[in-house]
PDB file of C-alpha atoms and ligand atoms in Angstrom:
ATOM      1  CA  UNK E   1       0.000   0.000   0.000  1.00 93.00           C
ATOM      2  CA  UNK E   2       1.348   3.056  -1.208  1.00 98.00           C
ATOM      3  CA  UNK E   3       1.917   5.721   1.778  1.00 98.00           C
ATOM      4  CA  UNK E   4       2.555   9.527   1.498  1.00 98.00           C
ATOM      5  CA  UNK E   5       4.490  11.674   3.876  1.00 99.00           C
ATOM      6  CA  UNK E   6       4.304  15.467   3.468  1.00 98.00           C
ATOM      7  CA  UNK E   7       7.334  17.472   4.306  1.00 98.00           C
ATOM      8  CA  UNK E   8       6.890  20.553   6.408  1.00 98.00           C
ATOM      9  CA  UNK E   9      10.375  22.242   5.598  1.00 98.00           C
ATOM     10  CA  UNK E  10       9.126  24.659   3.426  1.00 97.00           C
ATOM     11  CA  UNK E  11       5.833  25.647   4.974  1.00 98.00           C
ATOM     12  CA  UNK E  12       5.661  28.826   5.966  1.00 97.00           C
ATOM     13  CA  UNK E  13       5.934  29.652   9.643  1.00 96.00           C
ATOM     14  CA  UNK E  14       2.834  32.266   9.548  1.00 97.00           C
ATOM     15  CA  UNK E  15       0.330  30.177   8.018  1.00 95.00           C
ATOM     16  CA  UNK E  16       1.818  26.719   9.196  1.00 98.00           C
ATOM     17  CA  UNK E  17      -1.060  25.595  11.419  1.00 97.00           C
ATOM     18  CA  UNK E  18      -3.302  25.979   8.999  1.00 97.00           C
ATOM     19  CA  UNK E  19      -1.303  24.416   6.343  1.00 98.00           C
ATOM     20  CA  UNK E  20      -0.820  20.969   8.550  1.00 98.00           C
ATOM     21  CA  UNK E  21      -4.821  20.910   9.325  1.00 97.00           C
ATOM     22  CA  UNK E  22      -5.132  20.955   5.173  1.00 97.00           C
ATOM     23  CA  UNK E  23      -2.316  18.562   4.715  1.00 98.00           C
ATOM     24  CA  UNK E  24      -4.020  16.081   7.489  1.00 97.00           C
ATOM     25  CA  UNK E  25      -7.315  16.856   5.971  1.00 97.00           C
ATOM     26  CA  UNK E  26      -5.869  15.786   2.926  1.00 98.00           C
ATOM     27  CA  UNK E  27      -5.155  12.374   4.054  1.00 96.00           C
ATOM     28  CA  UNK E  28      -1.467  12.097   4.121  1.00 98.00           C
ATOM     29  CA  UNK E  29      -0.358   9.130   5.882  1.00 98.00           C
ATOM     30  CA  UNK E  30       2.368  10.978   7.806  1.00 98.00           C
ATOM     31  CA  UNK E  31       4.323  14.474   8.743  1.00 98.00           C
ATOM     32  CA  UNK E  32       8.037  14.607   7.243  1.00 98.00           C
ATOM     33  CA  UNK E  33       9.770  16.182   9.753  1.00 99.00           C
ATOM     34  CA  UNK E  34      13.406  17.512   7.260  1.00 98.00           C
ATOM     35  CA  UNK E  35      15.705  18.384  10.212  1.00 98.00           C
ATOM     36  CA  UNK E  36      18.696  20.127   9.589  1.00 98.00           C
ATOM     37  CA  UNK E  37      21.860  21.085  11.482  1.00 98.00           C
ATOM     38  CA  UNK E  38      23.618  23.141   9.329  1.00 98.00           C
ATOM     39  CA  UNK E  39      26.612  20.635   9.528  1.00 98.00           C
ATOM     40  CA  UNK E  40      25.643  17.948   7.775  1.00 98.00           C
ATOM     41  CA  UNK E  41      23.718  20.000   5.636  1.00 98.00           C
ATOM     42  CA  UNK E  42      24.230  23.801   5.065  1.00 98.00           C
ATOM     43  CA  UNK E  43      21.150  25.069   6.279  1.00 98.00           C
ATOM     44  CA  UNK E  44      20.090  25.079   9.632  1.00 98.00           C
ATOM     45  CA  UNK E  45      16.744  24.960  10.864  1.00 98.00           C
ATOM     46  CA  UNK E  46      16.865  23.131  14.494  1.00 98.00           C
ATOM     47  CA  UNK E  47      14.493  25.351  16.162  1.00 98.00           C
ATOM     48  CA  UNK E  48      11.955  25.187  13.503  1.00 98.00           C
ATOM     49  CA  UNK E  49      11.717  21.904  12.735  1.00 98.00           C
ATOM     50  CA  UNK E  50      11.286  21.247  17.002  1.00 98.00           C
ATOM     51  CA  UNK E  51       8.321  23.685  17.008  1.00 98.00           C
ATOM     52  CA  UNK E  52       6.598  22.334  14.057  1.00 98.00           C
ATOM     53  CA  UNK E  53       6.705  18.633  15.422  1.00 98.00           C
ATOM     54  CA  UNK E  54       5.388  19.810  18.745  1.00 98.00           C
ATOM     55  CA  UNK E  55       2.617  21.787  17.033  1.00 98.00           C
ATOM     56  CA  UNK E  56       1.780  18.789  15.240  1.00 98.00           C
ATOM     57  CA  UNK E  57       2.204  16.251  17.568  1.00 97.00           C
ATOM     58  CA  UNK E  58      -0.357  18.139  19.964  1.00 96.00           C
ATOM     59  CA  UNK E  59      -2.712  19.079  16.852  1.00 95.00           C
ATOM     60  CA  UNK E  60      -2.697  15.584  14.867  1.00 96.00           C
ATOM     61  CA  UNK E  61      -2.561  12.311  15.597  1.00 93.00           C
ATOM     62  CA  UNK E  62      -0.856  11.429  12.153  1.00 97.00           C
ATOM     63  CA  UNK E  63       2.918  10.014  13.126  1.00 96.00           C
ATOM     64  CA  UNK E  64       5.934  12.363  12.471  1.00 98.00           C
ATOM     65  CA  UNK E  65       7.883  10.749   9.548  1.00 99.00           C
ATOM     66  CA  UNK E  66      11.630  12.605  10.763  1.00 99.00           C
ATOM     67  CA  UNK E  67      14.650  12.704   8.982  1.00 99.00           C
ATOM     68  CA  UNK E  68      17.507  13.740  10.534  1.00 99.00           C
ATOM     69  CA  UNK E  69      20.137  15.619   8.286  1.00 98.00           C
ATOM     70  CA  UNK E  70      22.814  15.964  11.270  1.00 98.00           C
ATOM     71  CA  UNK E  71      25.879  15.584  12.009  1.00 98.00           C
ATOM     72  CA  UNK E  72      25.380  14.798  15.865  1.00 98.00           C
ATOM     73  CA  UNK E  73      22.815  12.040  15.184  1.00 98.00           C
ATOM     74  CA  UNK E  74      22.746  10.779  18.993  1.00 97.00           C
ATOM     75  CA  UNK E  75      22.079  14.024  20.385  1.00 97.00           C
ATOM     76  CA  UNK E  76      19.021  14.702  17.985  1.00 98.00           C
ATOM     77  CA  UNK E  77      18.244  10.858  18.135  1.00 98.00           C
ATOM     78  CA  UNK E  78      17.569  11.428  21.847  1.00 97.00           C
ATOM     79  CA  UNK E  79      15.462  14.812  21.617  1.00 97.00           C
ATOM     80  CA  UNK E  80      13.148  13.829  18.850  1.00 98.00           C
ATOM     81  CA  UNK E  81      12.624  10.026  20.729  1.00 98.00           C
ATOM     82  CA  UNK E  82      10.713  11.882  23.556  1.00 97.00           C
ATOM     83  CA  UNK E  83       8.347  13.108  20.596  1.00 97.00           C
ATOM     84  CA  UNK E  84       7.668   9.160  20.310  1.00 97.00           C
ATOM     85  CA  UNK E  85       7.668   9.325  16.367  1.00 98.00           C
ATOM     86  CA  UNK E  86       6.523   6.931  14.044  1.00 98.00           C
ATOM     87  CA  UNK E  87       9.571   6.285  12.113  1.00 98.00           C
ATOM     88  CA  UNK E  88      12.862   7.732  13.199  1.00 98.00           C
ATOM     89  CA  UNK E  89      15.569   8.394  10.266  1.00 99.00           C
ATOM     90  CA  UNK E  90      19.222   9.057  10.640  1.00 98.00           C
ATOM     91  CA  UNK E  91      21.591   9.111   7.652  1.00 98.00           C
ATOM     92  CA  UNK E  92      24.424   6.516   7.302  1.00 98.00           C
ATOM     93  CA  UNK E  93      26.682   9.071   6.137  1.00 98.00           C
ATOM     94  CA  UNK E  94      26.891  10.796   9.311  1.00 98.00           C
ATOM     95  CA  UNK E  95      28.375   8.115  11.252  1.00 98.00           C
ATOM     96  CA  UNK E  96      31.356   6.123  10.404  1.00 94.00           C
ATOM     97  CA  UNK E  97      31.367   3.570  12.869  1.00 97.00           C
ATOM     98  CA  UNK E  98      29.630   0.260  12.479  1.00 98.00           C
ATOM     99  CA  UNK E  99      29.359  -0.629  16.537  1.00 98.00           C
ATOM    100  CA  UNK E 100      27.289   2.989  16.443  1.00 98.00           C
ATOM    101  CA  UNK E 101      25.444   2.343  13.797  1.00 98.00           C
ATOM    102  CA  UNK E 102      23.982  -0.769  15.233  1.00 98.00           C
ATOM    103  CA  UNK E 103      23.702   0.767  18.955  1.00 98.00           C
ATOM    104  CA  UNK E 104      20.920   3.712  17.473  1.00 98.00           C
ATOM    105  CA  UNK E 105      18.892   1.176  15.233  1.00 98.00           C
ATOM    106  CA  UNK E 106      18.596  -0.838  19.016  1.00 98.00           C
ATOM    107  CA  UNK E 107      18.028   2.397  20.740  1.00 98.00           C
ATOM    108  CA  UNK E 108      15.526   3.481  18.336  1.00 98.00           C
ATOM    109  CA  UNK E 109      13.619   0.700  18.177  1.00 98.00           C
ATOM    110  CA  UNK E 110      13.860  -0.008  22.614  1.00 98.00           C
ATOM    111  CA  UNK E 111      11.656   3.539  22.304  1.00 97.00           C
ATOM    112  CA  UNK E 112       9.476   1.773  20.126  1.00 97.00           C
ATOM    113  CA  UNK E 113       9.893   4.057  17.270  1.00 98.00           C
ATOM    114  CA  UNK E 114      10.295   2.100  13.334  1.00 98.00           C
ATOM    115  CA  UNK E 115      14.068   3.100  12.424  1.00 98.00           C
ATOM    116  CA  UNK E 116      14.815   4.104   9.056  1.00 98.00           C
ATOM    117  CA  UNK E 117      18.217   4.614   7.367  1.00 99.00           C
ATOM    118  CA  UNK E 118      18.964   7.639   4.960  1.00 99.00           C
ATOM    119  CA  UNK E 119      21.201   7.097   1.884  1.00 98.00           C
ATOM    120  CA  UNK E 120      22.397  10.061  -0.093  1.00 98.00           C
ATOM    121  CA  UNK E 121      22.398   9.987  -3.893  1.00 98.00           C
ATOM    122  CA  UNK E 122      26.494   9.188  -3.851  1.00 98.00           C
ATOM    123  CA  UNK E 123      26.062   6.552  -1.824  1.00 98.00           C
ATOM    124  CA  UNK E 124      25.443   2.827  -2.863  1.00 98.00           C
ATOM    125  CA  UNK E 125      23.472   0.318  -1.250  1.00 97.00           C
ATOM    126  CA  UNK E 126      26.367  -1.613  -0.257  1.00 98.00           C
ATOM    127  CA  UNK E 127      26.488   0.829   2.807  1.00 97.00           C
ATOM    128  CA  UNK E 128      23.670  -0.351   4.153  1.00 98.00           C
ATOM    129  CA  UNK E 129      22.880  -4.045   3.117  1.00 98.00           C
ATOM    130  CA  UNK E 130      24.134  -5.321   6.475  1.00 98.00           C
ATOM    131  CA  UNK E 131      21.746  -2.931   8.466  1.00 98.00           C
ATOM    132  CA  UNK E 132      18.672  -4.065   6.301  1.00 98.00           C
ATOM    133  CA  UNK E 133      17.636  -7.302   8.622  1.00 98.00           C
ATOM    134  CA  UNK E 134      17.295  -4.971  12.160  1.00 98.00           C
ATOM    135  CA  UNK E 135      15.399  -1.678  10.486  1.00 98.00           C
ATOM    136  CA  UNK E 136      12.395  -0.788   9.158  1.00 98.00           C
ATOM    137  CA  UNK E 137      12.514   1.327   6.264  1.00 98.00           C
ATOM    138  CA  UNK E 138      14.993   2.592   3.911  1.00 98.00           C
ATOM    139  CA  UNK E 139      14.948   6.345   3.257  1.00 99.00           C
ATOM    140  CA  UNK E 140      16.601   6.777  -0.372  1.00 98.00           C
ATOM    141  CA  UNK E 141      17.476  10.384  -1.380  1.00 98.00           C
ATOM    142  CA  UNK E 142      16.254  11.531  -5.097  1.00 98.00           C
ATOM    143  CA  UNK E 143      17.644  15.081  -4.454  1.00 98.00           C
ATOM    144  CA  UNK E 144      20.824  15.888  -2.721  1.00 98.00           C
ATOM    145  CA  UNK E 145      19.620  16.758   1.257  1.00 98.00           C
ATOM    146  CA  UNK E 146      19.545  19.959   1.937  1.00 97.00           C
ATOM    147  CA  UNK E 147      16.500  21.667   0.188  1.00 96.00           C
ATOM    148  CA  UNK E 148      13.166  21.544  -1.005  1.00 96.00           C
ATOM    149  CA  UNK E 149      11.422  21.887  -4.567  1.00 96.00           C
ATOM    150  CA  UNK E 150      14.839  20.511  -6.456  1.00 97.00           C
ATOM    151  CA  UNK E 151      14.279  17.966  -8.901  1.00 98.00           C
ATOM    152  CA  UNK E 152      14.455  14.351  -8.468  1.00 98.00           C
ATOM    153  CA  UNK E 153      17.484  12.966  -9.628  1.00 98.00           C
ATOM    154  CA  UNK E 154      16.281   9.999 -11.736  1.00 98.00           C
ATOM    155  CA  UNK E 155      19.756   7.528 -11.470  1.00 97.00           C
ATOM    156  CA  UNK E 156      18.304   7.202  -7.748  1.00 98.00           C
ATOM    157  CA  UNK E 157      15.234   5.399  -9.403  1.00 98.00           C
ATOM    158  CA  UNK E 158      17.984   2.805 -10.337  1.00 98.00           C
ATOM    159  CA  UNK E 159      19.187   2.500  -6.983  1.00 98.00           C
ATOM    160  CA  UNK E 160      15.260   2.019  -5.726  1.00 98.00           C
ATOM    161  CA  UNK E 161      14.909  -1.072  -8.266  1.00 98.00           C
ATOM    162  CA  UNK E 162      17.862  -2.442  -7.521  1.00 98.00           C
ATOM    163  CA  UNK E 163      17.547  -1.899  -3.577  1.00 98.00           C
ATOM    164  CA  UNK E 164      13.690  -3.411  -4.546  1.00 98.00           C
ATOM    165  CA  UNK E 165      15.420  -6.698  -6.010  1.00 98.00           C
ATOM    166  CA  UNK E 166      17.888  -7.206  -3.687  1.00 98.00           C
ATOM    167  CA  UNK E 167      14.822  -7.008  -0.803  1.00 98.00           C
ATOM    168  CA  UNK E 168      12.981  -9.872  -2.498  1.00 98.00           C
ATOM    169  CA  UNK E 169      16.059 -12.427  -3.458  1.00 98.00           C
ATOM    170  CA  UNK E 170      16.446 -11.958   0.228  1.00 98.00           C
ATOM    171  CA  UNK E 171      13.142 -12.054   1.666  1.00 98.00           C
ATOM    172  CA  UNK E 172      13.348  -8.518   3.730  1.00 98.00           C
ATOM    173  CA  UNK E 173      10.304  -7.041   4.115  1.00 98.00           C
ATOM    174  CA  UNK E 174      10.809  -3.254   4.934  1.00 98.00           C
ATOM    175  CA  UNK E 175       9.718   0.185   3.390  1.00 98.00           C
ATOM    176  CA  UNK E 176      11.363   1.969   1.206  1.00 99.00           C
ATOM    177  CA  UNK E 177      11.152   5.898   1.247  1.00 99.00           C
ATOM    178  CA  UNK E 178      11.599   8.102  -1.752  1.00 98.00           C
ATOM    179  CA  UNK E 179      12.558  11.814  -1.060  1.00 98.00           C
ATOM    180  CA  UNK E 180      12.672  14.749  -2.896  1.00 98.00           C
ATOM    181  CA  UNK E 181      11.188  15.849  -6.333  1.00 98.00           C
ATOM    182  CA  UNK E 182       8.435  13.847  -5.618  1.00 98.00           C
ATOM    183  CA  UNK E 183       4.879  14.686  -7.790  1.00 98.00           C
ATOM    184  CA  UNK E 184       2.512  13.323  -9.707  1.00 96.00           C
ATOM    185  CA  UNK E 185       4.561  12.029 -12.578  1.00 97.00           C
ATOM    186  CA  UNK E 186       7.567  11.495 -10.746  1.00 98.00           C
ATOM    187  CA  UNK E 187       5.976   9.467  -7.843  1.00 98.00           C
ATOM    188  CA  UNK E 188       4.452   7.272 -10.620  1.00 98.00           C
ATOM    189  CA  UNK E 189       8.069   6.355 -11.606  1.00 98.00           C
ATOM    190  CA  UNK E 190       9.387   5.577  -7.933  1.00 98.00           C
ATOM    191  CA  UNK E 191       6.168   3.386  -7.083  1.00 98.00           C
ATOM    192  CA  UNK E 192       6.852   1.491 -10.220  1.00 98.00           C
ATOM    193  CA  UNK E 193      10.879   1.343  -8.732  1.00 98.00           C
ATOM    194  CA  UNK E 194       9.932  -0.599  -5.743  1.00 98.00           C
ATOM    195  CA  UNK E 195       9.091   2.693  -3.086  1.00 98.00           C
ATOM    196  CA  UNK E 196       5.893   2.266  -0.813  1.00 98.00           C
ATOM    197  CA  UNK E 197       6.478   5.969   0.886  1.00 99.00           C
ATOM    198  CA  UNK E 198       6.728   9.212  -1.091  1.00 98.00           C
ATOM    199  CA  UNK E 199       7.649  12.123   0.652  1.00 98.00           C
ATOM    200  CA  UNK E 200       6.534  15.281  -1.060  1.00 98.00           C
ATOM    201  CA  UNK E 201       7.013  18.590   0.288  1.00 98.00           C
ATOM    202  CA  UNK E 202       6.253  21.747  -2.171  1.00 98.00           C
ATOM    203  CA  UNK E 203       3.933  19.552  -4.213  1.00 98.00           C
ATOM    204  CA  UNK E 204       1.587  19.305  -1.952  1.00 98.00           C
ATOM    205  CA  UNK E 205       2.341  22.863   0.067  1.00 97.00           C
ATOM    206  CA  UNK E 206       1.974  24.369  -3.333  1.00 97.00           C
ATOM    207  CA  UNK E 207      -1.186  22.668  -4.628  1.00 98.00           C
ATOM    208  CA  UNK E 208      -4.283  24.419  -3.844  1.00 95.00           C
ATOM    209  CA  UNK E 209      -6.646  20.932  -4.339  1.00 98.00           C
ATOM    210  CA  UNK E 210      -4.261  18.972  -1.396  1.00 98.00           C
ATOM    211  CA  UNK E 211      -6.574  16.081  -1.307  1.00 98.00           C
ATOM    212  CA  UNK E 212      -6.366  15.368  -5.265  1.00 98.00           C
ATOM    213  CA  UNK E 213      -2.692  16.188  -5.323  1.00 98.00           C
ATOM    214  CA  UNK E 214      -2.581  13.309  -1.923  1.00 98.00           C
ATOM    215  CA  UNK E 215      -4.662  10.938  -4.663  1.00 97.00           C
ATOM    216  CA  UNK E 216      -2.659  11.621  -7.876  1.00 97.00           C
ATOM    217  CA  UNK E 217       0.907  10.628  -5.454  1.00 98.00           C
ATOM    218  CA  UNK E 218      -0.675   7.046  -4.495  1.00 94.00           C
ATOM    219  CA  UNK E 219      -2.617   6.000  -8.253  1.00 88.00           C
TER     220      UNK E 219
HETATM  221  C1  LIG P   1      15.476  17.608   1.342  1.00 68.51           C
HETATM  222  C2  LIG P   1      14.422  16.985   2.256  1.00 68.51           C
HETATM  223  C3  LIG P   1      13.175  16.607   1.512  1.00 68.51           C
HETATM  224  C4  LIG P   1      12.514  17.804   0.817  1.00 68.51           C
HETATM  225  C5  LIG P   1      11.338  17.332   0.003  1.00 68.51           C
HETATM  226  O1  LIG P   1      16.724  17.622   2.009  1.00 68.51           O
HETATM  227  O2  LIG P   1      14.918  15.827   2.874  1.00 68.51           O
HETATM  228  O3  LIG P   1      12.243  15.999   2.423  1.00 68.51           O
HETATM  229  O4  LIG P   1      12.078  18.725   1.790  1.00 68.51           O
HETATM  230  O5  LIG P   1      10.782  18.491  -0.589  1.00 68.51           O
HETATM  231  P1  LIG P   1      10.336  18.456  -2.144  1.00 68.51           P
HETATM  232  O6  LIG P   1       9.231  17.399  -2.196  1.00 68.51           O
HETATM  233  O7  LIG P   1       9.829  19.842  -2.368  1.00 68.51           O
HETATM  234  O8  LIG P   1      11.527  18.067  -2.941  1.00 68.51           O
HETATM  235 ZN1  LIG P   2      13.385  14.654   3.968  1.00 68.51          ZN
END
């Protein structure tokens, strides 16, 4: 079943409470949550990103979908857990260290959170094929992180169908995520890849019939 998750990083901060009551209304299946420290990523939007998934998490009871474009992943790991999100994403990038690695997906999933793993477009699938058996999702990037409304990058389609394959031949059963460029012709393309989650942020913050746009992502 095909899942959408709306991104909040672009919505604006003086209409944003009534943009996530349309975006619920609209029947999203989850709040993206694009948190950036301005390390791992240039931009840095901490403080924003914390007060939307507070508003949110005390106005809707749709899960928060996070990503977590940081540096620091244990620090932010820790603050966004009390927030008891659905699905908790960190990116492999940011950590070198295997024992780490392994030590968040436990922690993650102790707080009862799904864990999800974030692959940049640079990055192959090799990174992360020994992580796939303990997580629950698979977050892979079709822009480079750091901004919304780019286009999607389609070689990361490739890298969905082969990601796809390599989940059946070896009977895992977990989600993949598609991020970035995401719309209705695009998101066609990645569910035929092998993605069951689209995020789409300016899309949907930019379409002014949210619950046909929410339809068009998951024909
Ligand atoms: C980019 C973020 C994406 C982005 C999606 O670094 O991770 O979630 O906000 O926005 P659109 O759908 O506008 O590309
Ligand atoms: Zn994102």
């Amino acid at each position: 079943m095909i899942e959408v998750s709306a991104s909040v990083l672009n919505v604006d901060k003086t209409n944003a409470n009534h943009m996530f009551y349309n975006l619920e209304t609209a029947k999203i299946n989850y709040f993206h949550i694009d948190v950036m420290d301005g390390k791992f990523v240039e931009r840095n939007n901490v403080e924003l990103m914390k007060d939307y998934a507070l508003t949110i998490s005390h106005m809707s009871n749709l899960g928060l979908d996070v990503h977590l474009m940081v540096k620091d992943v244990e620090e932010f790991v820790d603050e966004y857990l009390m927030l008891e999100p659905q699905i908790l994403t960190f990116h492999v990038e940011a950590i070198d260290d295997e024992e780490k690695i392994r030590s968040l997906i436990d922690r993650i999933k102790r707080s009862g959170s799904r864990v999800g793993i974030a692959i940049s477009p640079n990055t192959s699938i090799e990174t992360i094929k020994k992580y796939l058996n303990y997580i629950h999702m698979i977050l892979v990037m079709t822009v480079v992180p750091g901004k919304g409304g780019q286009t999607l990058i389609p070689e990361t389609l490739d890298k969905v169908k082969n990601l796809k394959q390599y989940l059946e031949e070896n009977n895992i059963d977990i989600d993949i995520e598609v991020d970035g460029g995401i719309n209705n012709e695009t998101a066609k393309l990645a569910i035929d890849a092998g993605a069951n989650i689209l995020v789409a942020g300016n899309y949907l913050i930019s379409s002014d019939n949210k619950i046909e746009s929410v339809k068009k992502l998951k024909e």
